[in-house]
């Protein structure tokens, strides 16, 4: 009932297997790194919210600029392992990017409280946020600073509804179910929403463009990194809540 534990021989086998896996993936990265032309497949991982309005135009311009490159974009909530080549490039929202990766910080992504104009007109939410209806965070987003703030602010009260994606929260707020804390890159693009308060610095994250050192000089990876870097830097005002899309 307590499960199984490996023998000494089993532990040694696992250690050797892990070493072999690292050598094989390292060899693959070095072989890929010998490519000279910006052609072939580049796998990119990012958050779902980037695919709703922000990334598609950037990808379209990349396709015109580098027709020989074909992107494969992953938009799940898990973090693909670049060391194992689950992806070649990652656009991550974090304050502590993995040390084994290389890249650069492009922007600061802020978050703020949003609501519909109708809700704002019918509820005194400015004076008492704790009594206002809220769209909350699912447990999978409980680690966010904004989620912790909301739990503490509501106390024993519960949100009207909770969701596990920012895109879903945005749609629920847009439907008038309650206030919600959204990344400015999402909230500022929805015409039906207004910002209740300025962005809170404690809810912000950094936008990083990352890759593995072994593939950063691959022509196609470098081309995509350069293109995304140029394009995403232009969106700094939107990430920071300083401008609407």
mmCIF file with all atom_site columns, N, CA, C and O in Angstrom, residues 196-231:
data_model
loop_
_atom_site.group_PDB
_atom_site.id
_atom_site.type_symbol
_atom_site.label_atom_id
_atom_site.label_alt_id
_atom_site.label_comp_id
_atom_site.label_asym_id
_atom_site.label_entity_id
_atom_site.label_seq_id
_atom_site.pdbx_PDB_ins_code
_atom_site.Cartn_x
_atom_site.Cartn_y
_atom_site.Cartn_z
_atom_site.occupancy
_atom_site.B_iso_or_equiv
_atom_site.pdbx_formal_charge
_atom_site.auth_seq_id
_atom_site.auth_comp_id
_atom_site.auth_asym_id
_atom_site.auth_atom_id
_atom_site.pdbx_PDB_model_num
ATOM 1   N N  . UNK A 1 196 ? -10.967 49.652 -13.553 1.00 0.00 ? 196 UNK A N  1
ATOM 2   C CA . UNK A 1 196 ? -11.497 50.173 -12.296 1.00 0.00 ? 196 UNK A CA 1
ATOM 3   C C  . UNK A 1 196 ? -10.418 50.914 -11.513 1.00 0.00 ? 196 UNK A C  1
ATOM 4   O O  . UNK A 1 196 ? -10.678 51.958 -10.914 1.00 0.00 ? 196 UNK A O  1
ATOM 5   N N  . UNK A 1 197 ? -9.218  50.371 -11.525 1.00 0.00 ? 197 UNK A N  1
ATOM 6   C CA . UNK A 1 197 ? -8.089  50.978 -10.822 1.00 0.00 ? 197 UNK A CA 1
ATOM 7   C C  . UNK A 1 197 ? -6.838  50.866 -11.680 1.00 0.00 ? 197 UNK A C  1
ATOM 8   O O  . UNK A 1 197 ? -6.770  50.025 -12.566 1.00 0.00 ? 197 UNK A O  1
ATOM 9   N N  . UNK A 1 198 ? -5.817  51.676 -11.395 1.00 0.00 ? 198 UNK A N  1
ATOM 10  C CA . UNK A 1 198 ? -4.553  51.544 -12.131 1.00 0.00 ? 198 UNK A CA 1
ATOM 11  C C  . UNK A 1 198 ? -3.920  50.181 -11.870 1.00 0.00 ? 198 UNK A C  1
ATOM 12  O O  . UNK A 1 198 ? -4.222  49.520 -10.868 1.00 0.00 ? 198 UNK A O  1
ATOM 13  N N  . UNK A 1 199 ? -3.014  49.734 -12.739 1.00 0.00 ? 199 UNK A N  1
ATOM 14  C CA . UNK A 1 199 ? -2.327  48.453 -12.525 1.00 0.00 ? 199 UNK A CA 1
ATOM 15  C C  . UNK A 1 199 ? -1.602  48.430 -11.183 1.00 0.00 ? 199 UNK A C  1
ATOM 16  O O  . UNK A 1 199 ? -1.056  49.438 -10.736 1.00 0.00 ? 199 UNK A O  1
ATOM 17  N N  . UNK A 1 200 ? -1.595  47.266 -10.558 1.00 0.00 ? 200 UNK A N  1
ATOM 18  C CA . UNK A 1 200 ? -0.895  47.080 -9.290  1.00 0.00 ? 200 UNK A CA 1
ATOM 19  C C  . UNK A 1 200 ? 0.482   46.480 -9.581  1.00 0.00 ? 200 UNK A C  1
ATOM 20  O O  . UNK A 1 200 ? 0.576   45.418 -10.201 1.00 0.00 ? 200 UNK A O  1
ATOM 21  N N  . UNK A 1 201 ? 1.579   47.117 -9.149  1.00 0.00 ? 201 UNK A N  1
ATOM 22  C CA . UNK A 1 201 ? 2.931   46.596 -9.422  1.00 0.00 ? 201 UNK A CA 1
ATOM 23  C C  . UNK A 1 201 ? 3.145   45.182 -8.900  1.00 0.00 ? 201 UNK A C  1
ATOM 24  O O  . UNK A 1 201 ? 3.931   44.414 -9.469  1.00 0.00 ? 201 UNK A O  1
ATOM 25  N N  . UNK A 1 202 ? 2.446   44.808 -7.829  1.00 0.00 ? 202 UNK A N  1
ATOM 26  C CA . UNK A 1 202 ? 2.624   43.475 -7.249  1.00 0.00 ? 202 UNK A CA 1
ATOM 27  C C  . UNK A 1 202 ? 2.049   42.377 -8.147  1.00 0.00 ? 202 UNK A C  1
ATOM 28  O O  . UNK A 1 202 ? 2.312   41.192 -7.919  1.00 0.00 ? 202 UNK A O  1
ATOM 29  N N  . UNK A 1 203 ? 1.249   42.749 -9.128  1.00 0.00 ? 203 UNK A N  1
ATOM 30  C CA . UNK A 1 203 ? 0.634   41.763 -10.011 1.00 0.00 ? 203 UNK A CA 1
ATOM 31  C C  . UNK A 1 203 ? 1.373   41.628 -11.337 1.00 0.00 ? 203 UNK A C  1
ATOM 32  O O  . UNK A 1 203 ? 0.946   40.894 -12.223 1.00 0.00 ? 203 UNK A O  1
ATOM 33  N N  . UNK A 1 204 ? 2.459   42.326 -11.496 1.00 0.00 ? 204 UNK A N  1
ATOM 34  C CA . UNK A 1 204 ? 3.136   42.362 -12.791 1.00 0.00 ? 204 UNK A CA 1
ATOM 35  C C  . UNK A 1 204 ? 4.078   41.172 -12.987 1.00 0.00 ? 204 UNK A C  1
ATOM 36  O O  . UNK A 1 204 ? 4.496   40.522 -12.025 1.00 0.00 ? 204 UNK A O  1
ATOM 37  N N  . UNK A 1 205 ? 4.390   40.894 -14.229 1.00 0.00 ? 205 UNK A N  1
ATOM 38  C CA . UNK A 1 205 ? 5.369   39.870 -14.603 1.00 0.00 ? 205 UNK A CA 1
ATOM 39  C C  . UNK A 1 205 ? 6.213   40.427 -15.747 1.00 0.00 ? 205 UNK A C  1
ATOM 40  O O  . UNK A 1 205 ? 5.816   41.389 -16.410 1.00 0.00 ? 205 UNK A O  1
ATOM 41  N N  . UNK A 1 206 ? 7.352   39.825 -15.950 1.00 0.00 ? 206 UNK A N  1
ATOM 42  C CA . UNK A 1 206 ? 8.226   40.239 -17.057 1.00 0.00 ? 206 UNK A CA 1
ATOM 43  C C  . UNK A 1 206 ? 7.985   39.349 -18.268 1.00 0.00 ? 206 UNK A C  1
ATOM 44  O O  . UNK A 1 206 ? 7.723   38.152 -18.121 1.00 0.00 ? 206 UNK A O  1
ATOM 45  N N  . UNK A 1 207 ? 8.044   39.941 -19.428 1.00 0.00 ? 207 UNK A N  1
ATOM 46  C CA . UNK A 1 207 ? 7.872   39.190 -20.673 1.00 0.00 ? 207 UNK A CA 1
ATOM 47  C C  . UNK A 1 207 ? 9.258   38.832 -21.201 1.00 0.00 ? 207 UNK A C  1
ATOM 48  O O  . UNK A 1 207 ? 10.045  39.726 -21.554 1.00 0.00 ? 207 UNK A O  1
ATOM 49  N N  . UNK A 1 208 ? 9.544   37.537 -21.254 1.00 0.00 ? 208 UNK A N  1
ATOM 50  C CA . UNK A 1 208 ? 10.857  37.053 -21.688 1.00 0.00 ? 208 UNK A CA 1
ATOM 51  C C  . UNK A 1 208 ? 10.749  36.266 -22.981 1.00 0.00 ? 208 UNK A C  1
ATOM 52  O O  . UNK A 1 208 ? 9.819   35.472 -23.157 1.00 0.00 ? 208 UNK A O  1
ATOM 53  N N  . UNK A 1 209 ? 11.719  36.487 -23.864 1.00 0.00 ? 209 UNK A N  1
ATOM 54  C CA . UNK A 1 209 ? 11.872  35.700 -25.089 1.00 0.00 ? 209 UNK A CA 1
ATOM 55  C C  . UNK A 1 209 ? 13.111  34.839 -24.898 1.00 0.00 ? 209 UNK A C  1
ATOM 56  O O  . UNK A 1 209 ? 14.226  35.358 -24.762 1.00 0.00 ? 209 UNK A O  1
ATOM 57  N N  . UNK A 1 210 ? 12.928  33.508 -24.863 1.00 0.00 ? 210 UNK A N  1
ATOM 58  C CA . UNK A 1 210 ? 13.991  32.607 -24.430 1.00 0.00 ? 210 UNK A CA 1
ATOM 59  C C  . UNK A 1 210 ? 14.227  31.483 -25.426 1.00 0.00 ? 210 UNK A C  1
ATOM 60  O O  . UNK A 1 210 ? 13.328  31.065 -26.153 1.00 0.00 ? 210 UNK A O  1
ATOM 61  N N  . UNK A 1 211 ? 15.460  30.975 -25.416 1.00 0.00 ? 211 UNK A N  1
ATOM 62  C CA . UNK A 1 211 ? 15.808  29.784 -26.176 1.00 0.00 ? 211 UNK A CA 1
ATOM 63  C C  . UNK A 1 211 ? 16.952  29.078 -25.458 1.00 0.00 ? 211 UNK A C  1
ATOM 64  O O  . UNK A 1 211 ? 17.455  29.564 -24.434 1.00 0.00 ? 211 UNK A O  1
ATOM 65  N N  . UNK A 1 212 ? 17.364  27.926 -25.990 1.00 0.00 ? 212 UNK A N  1
ATOM 66  C CA . UNK A 1 212 ? 18.471  27.194 -25.382 1.00 0.00 ? 212 UNK A CA 1
ATOM 67  C C  . UNK A 1 212 ? 19.786  27.640 -26.024 1.00 0.00 ? 212 UNK A C  1
ATOM 68  O O  . UNK A 1 212 ? 19.834  27.892 -27.232 1.00 0.00 ? 212 UNK A O  1
ATOM 69  N N  . UNK A 1 213 ? 20.878  27.739 -25.249 1.00 0.00 ? 213 UNK A N  1
ATOM 70  C CA . UNK A 1 213 ? 22.162  28.187 -25.809 1.00 0.00 ? 213 UNK A CA 1
ATOM 71  C C  . UNK A 1 213 ? 22.617  27.373 -27.021 1.00 0.00 ? 213 UNK A C  1
ATOM 72  O O  . UNK A 1 213 ? 23.259  27.914 -27.929 1.00 0.00 ? 213 UNK A O  1
ATOM 73  N N  . UNK A 1 214 ? 22.307  26.056 -27.069 1.00 0.00 ? 214 UNK A N  1
ATOM 74  C CA . UNK A 1 214 ? 22.780  25.215 -28.156 1.00 0.00 ? 214 UNK A CA 1
ATOM 75  C C  . UNK A 1 214 ? 22.110  25.516 -29.496 1.00 0.00 ? 214 UNK A C  1
ATOM 76  O O  . UNK A 1 214 ? 22.633  25.115 -30.539 1.00 0.00 ? 214 UNK A O  1
ATOM 77  N N  . UNK A 1 215 ? 20.936  26.173 -29.473 1.00 0.00 ? 215 UNK A N  1
ATOM 78  C CA . UNK A 1 215 ? 20.239  26.422 -30.740 1.00 0.00 ? 215 UNK A CA 1
ATOM 79  C C  . UNK A 1 215 ? 20.072  27.906 -31.047 1.00 0.00 ? 215 UNK A C  1
ATOM 80  O O  . UNK A 1 215 ? 19.483  28.256 -32.064 1.00 0.00 ? 215 UNK A O  1
ATOM 81  N N  . UNK A 1 216 ? 20.594  28.779 -30.199 1.00 0.00 ? 216 UNK A N  1
ATOM 82  C CA . UNK A 1 216 ? 20.359  30.204 -30.416 1.00 0.00 ? 216 UNK A CA 1
ATOM 83  C C  . UNK A 1 216 ? 21.000  30.715 -31.697 1.00 0.00 ? 216 UNK A C  1
ATOM 84  O O  . UNK A 1 216 ? 20.559  31.723 -32.262 1.00 0.00 ? 216 UNK A O  1
ATOM 85  N N  . UNK A 1 217 ? 22.057  30.038 -32.181 1.00 0.00 ? 217 UNK A N  1
ATOM 86  C CA . UNK A 1 217 ? 22.714  30.479 -33.414 1.00 0.00 ? 217 UNK A CA 1
ATOM 87  C C  . UNK A 1 217 ? 22.231  29.732 -34.648 1.00 0.00 ? 217 UNK A C  1
ATOM 88  O O  . UNK A 1 217 ? 22.748  29.944 -35.747 1.00 0.00 ? 217 UNK A O  1
ATOM 89  N N  . UNK A 1 218 ? 21.242  28.844 -34.495 1.00 0.00 ? 218 UNK A N  1
ATOM 90  C CA . UNK A 1 218 ? 20.621  28.205 -35.652 1.00 0.00 ? 218 UNK A CA 1
ATOM 91  C C  . UNK A 1 218 ? 19.916  29.300 -36.449 1.00 0.00 ? 218 UNK A C  1
ATOM 92  O O  . UNK A 1 218 ? 19.174  30.106 -35.878 1.00 0.00 ? 218 UNK A O  1
ATOM 93  N N  . UNK A 1 219 ? 20.124  29.327 -37.750 1.00 0.00 ? 219 UNK A N  1
ATOM 94  C CA . UNK A 1 219 ? 19.633  30.441 -38.560 1.00 0.00 ? 219 UNK A CA 1
ATOM 95  C C  . UNK A 1 219 ? 18.136  30.660 -38.411 1.00 0.00 ? 219 UNK A C  1
ATOM 96  O O  . UNK A 1 219 ? 17.673  31.791 -38.243 1.00 0.00 ? 219 UNK A O  1
ATOM 97  N N  . UNK A 1 220 ? 17.348  29.591 -38.472 1.00 0.00 ? 220 UNK A N  1
ATOM 98  C CA . UNK A 1 220 ? 15.901  29.770 -38.404 1.00 0.00 ? 220 UNK A CA 1
ATOM 99  C C  . UNK A 1 220 ? 15.451  30.208 -37.012 1.00 0.00 ? 220 UNK A C  1
ATOM 100 O O  . UNK A 1 220 ? 14.518  31.005 -36.862 1.00 0.00 ? 220 UNK A O  1
ATOM 101 N N  . UNK A 1 221 ? 16.106  29.691 -35.967 1.00 0.00 ? 221 UNK A N  1
ATOM 102 C CA . UNK A 1 221 ? 15.769  30.099 -34.600 1.00 0.00 ? 221 UNK A CA 1
ATOM 103 C C  . UNK A 1 221 ? 16.149  31.551 -34.384 1.00 0.00 ? 221 UNK A C  1
ATOM 104 O O  . UNK A 1 221 ? 15.382  32.337 -33.813 1.00 0.00 ? 221 UNK A O  1
ATOM 105 N N  . UNK A 1 222 ? 17.332  31.919 -34.847 1.00 0.00 ? 222 UNK A N  1
ATOM 106 C CA . UNK A 1 222 ? 17.773  33.306 -34.694 1.00 0.00 ? 222 UNK A CA 1
ATOM 107 C C  . UNK A 1 222 ? 16.851  34.267 -35.440 1.00 0.00 ? 222 UNK A C  1
ATOM 108 O O  . UNK A 1 222 ? 16.522  35.360 -34.943 1.00 0.00 ? 222 UNK A O  1
ATOM 109 N N  . UNK A 1 223 ? 16.390  33.866 -36.625 1.00 0.00 ? 223 UNK A N  1
ATOM 110 C CA . UNK A 1 223 ? 15.493  34.712 -37.410 1.00 0.00 ? 223 UNK A CA 1
ATOM 111 C C  . UNK A 1 223 ? 14.174  34.940 -36.672 1.00 0.00 ? 223 UNK A C  1
ATOM 112 O O  . UNK A 1 223 ? 13.652  36.062 -36.634 1.00 0.00 ? 223 UNK A O  1
ATOM 113 N N  . UNK A 1 224 ? 13.633  33.882 -36.077 1.00 0.00 ? 224 UNK A N  1
ATOM 114 C CA . UNK A 1 224 ? 12.368  34.014 -35.347 1.00 0.00 ? 224 UNK A CA 1
ATOM 115 C C  . UNK A 1 224 ? 12.577  34.838 -34.076 1.00 0.00 ? 224 UNK A C  1
ATOM 116 O O  . UNK A 1 224 ? 11.750  35.693 -33.732 1.00 0.00 ? 224 UNK A O  1
ATOM 117 N N  . UNK A 1 225 ? 13.681  34.595 -33.363 1.00 0.00 ? 225 UNK A N  1
ATOM 118 C CA . UNK A 1 225 ? 13.980  35.360 -32.152 1.00 0.00 ? 225 UNK A CA 1
ATOM 119 C C  . UNK A 1 225 ? 14.085  36.848 -32.474 1.00 0.00 ? 225 UNK A C  1
ATOM 120 O O  . UNK A 1 225 ? 13.525  37.693 -31.769 1.00 0.00 ? 225 UNK A O  1
ATOM 121 N N  . UNK A 1 226 ? 14.809  37.175 -33.545 1.00 0.00 ? 226 UNK A N  1
ATOM 122 C CA . UNK A 1 226 ? 14.980  38.583 -33.931 1.00 0.00 ? 226 UNK A CA 1
ATOM 123 C C  . UNK A 1 226 ? 13.634  39.212 -34.296 1.00 0.00 ? 226 UNK A C  1
ATOM 124 O O  . UNK A 1 226 ? 13.325  40.337 -33.891 1.00 0.00 ? 226 UNK A O  1
ATOM 125 N N  . UNK A 1 227 ? 12.841  38.486 -35.063 1.00 0.00 ? 227 UNK A N  1
ATOM 126 C CA . UNK A 1 227 ? 11.554  39.024 -35.516 1.00 0.00 ? 227 UNK A CA 1
ATOM 127 C C  . UNK A 1 227 ? 10.611  39.237 -34.335 1.00 0.00 ? 227 UNK A C  1
ATOM 128 O O  . UNK A 1 227 ? 10.016  40.315 -34.190 1.00 0.00 ? 227 UNK A O  1
ATOM 129 N N  . UNK A 1 228 ? 10.476  38.224 -33.481 1.00 0.00 ? 228 UNK A N  1
ATOM 130 C CA . UNK A 1 228 ? 9.587   38.359 -32.335 1.00 0.00 ? 228 UNK A CA 1
ATOM 131 C C  . UNK A 1 228 ? 10.065  39.472 -31.404 1.00 0.00 ? 228 UNK A C  1
ATOM 132 O O  . UNK A 1 228 ? 9.254   40.212 -30.849 1.00 0.00 ? 228 UNK A O  1
ATOM 133 N N  . UNK A 1 229 ? 11.378  39.555 -31.216 1.00 0.00 ? 229 UNK A N  1
ATOM 134 C CA . UNK A 1 229 ? 11.909  40.600 -30.351 1.00 0.00 ? 229 UNK A CA 1
ATOM 135 C C  . UNK A 1 229 ? 11.558  41.986 -30.856 1.00 0.00 ? 229 UNK A C  1
ATOM 136 O O  . UNK A 1 229 ? 11.087  42.849 -30.099 1.00 0.00 ? 229 UNK A O  1
ATOM 137 N N  . UNK A 1 230 ? 11.761  42.220 -32.160 1.00 0.00 ? 230 UNK A N  1
ATOM 138 C CA . UNK A 1 230 ? 11.441  43.521 -32.757 1.00 0.00 ? 230 UNK A CA 1
ATOM 139 C C  . UNK A 1 230 ? 9.962   43.851 -32.619 1.00 0.00 ? 230 UNK A C  1
ATOM 140 O O  . UNK A 1 230 ? 9.587   44.997 -32.322 1.00 0.00 ? 230 UNK A O  1
ATOM 141 N N  . UNK A 1 231 ? 9.118   42.870 -32.853 1.00 0.00 ? 231 UNK A N  1
ATOM 142 C CA . UNK A 1 231 ? 7.670   43.106 -32.863 1.00 0.00 ? 231 UNK A CA 1
ATOM 143 C C  . UNK A 1 231 ? 7.105   43.270 -31.450 1.00 0.00 ? 231 UNK A C  1
ATOM 144 O O  . UNK A 1 231 ? 6.266   44.145 -31.205 1.00 0.00 ? 231 UNK A O  1
#
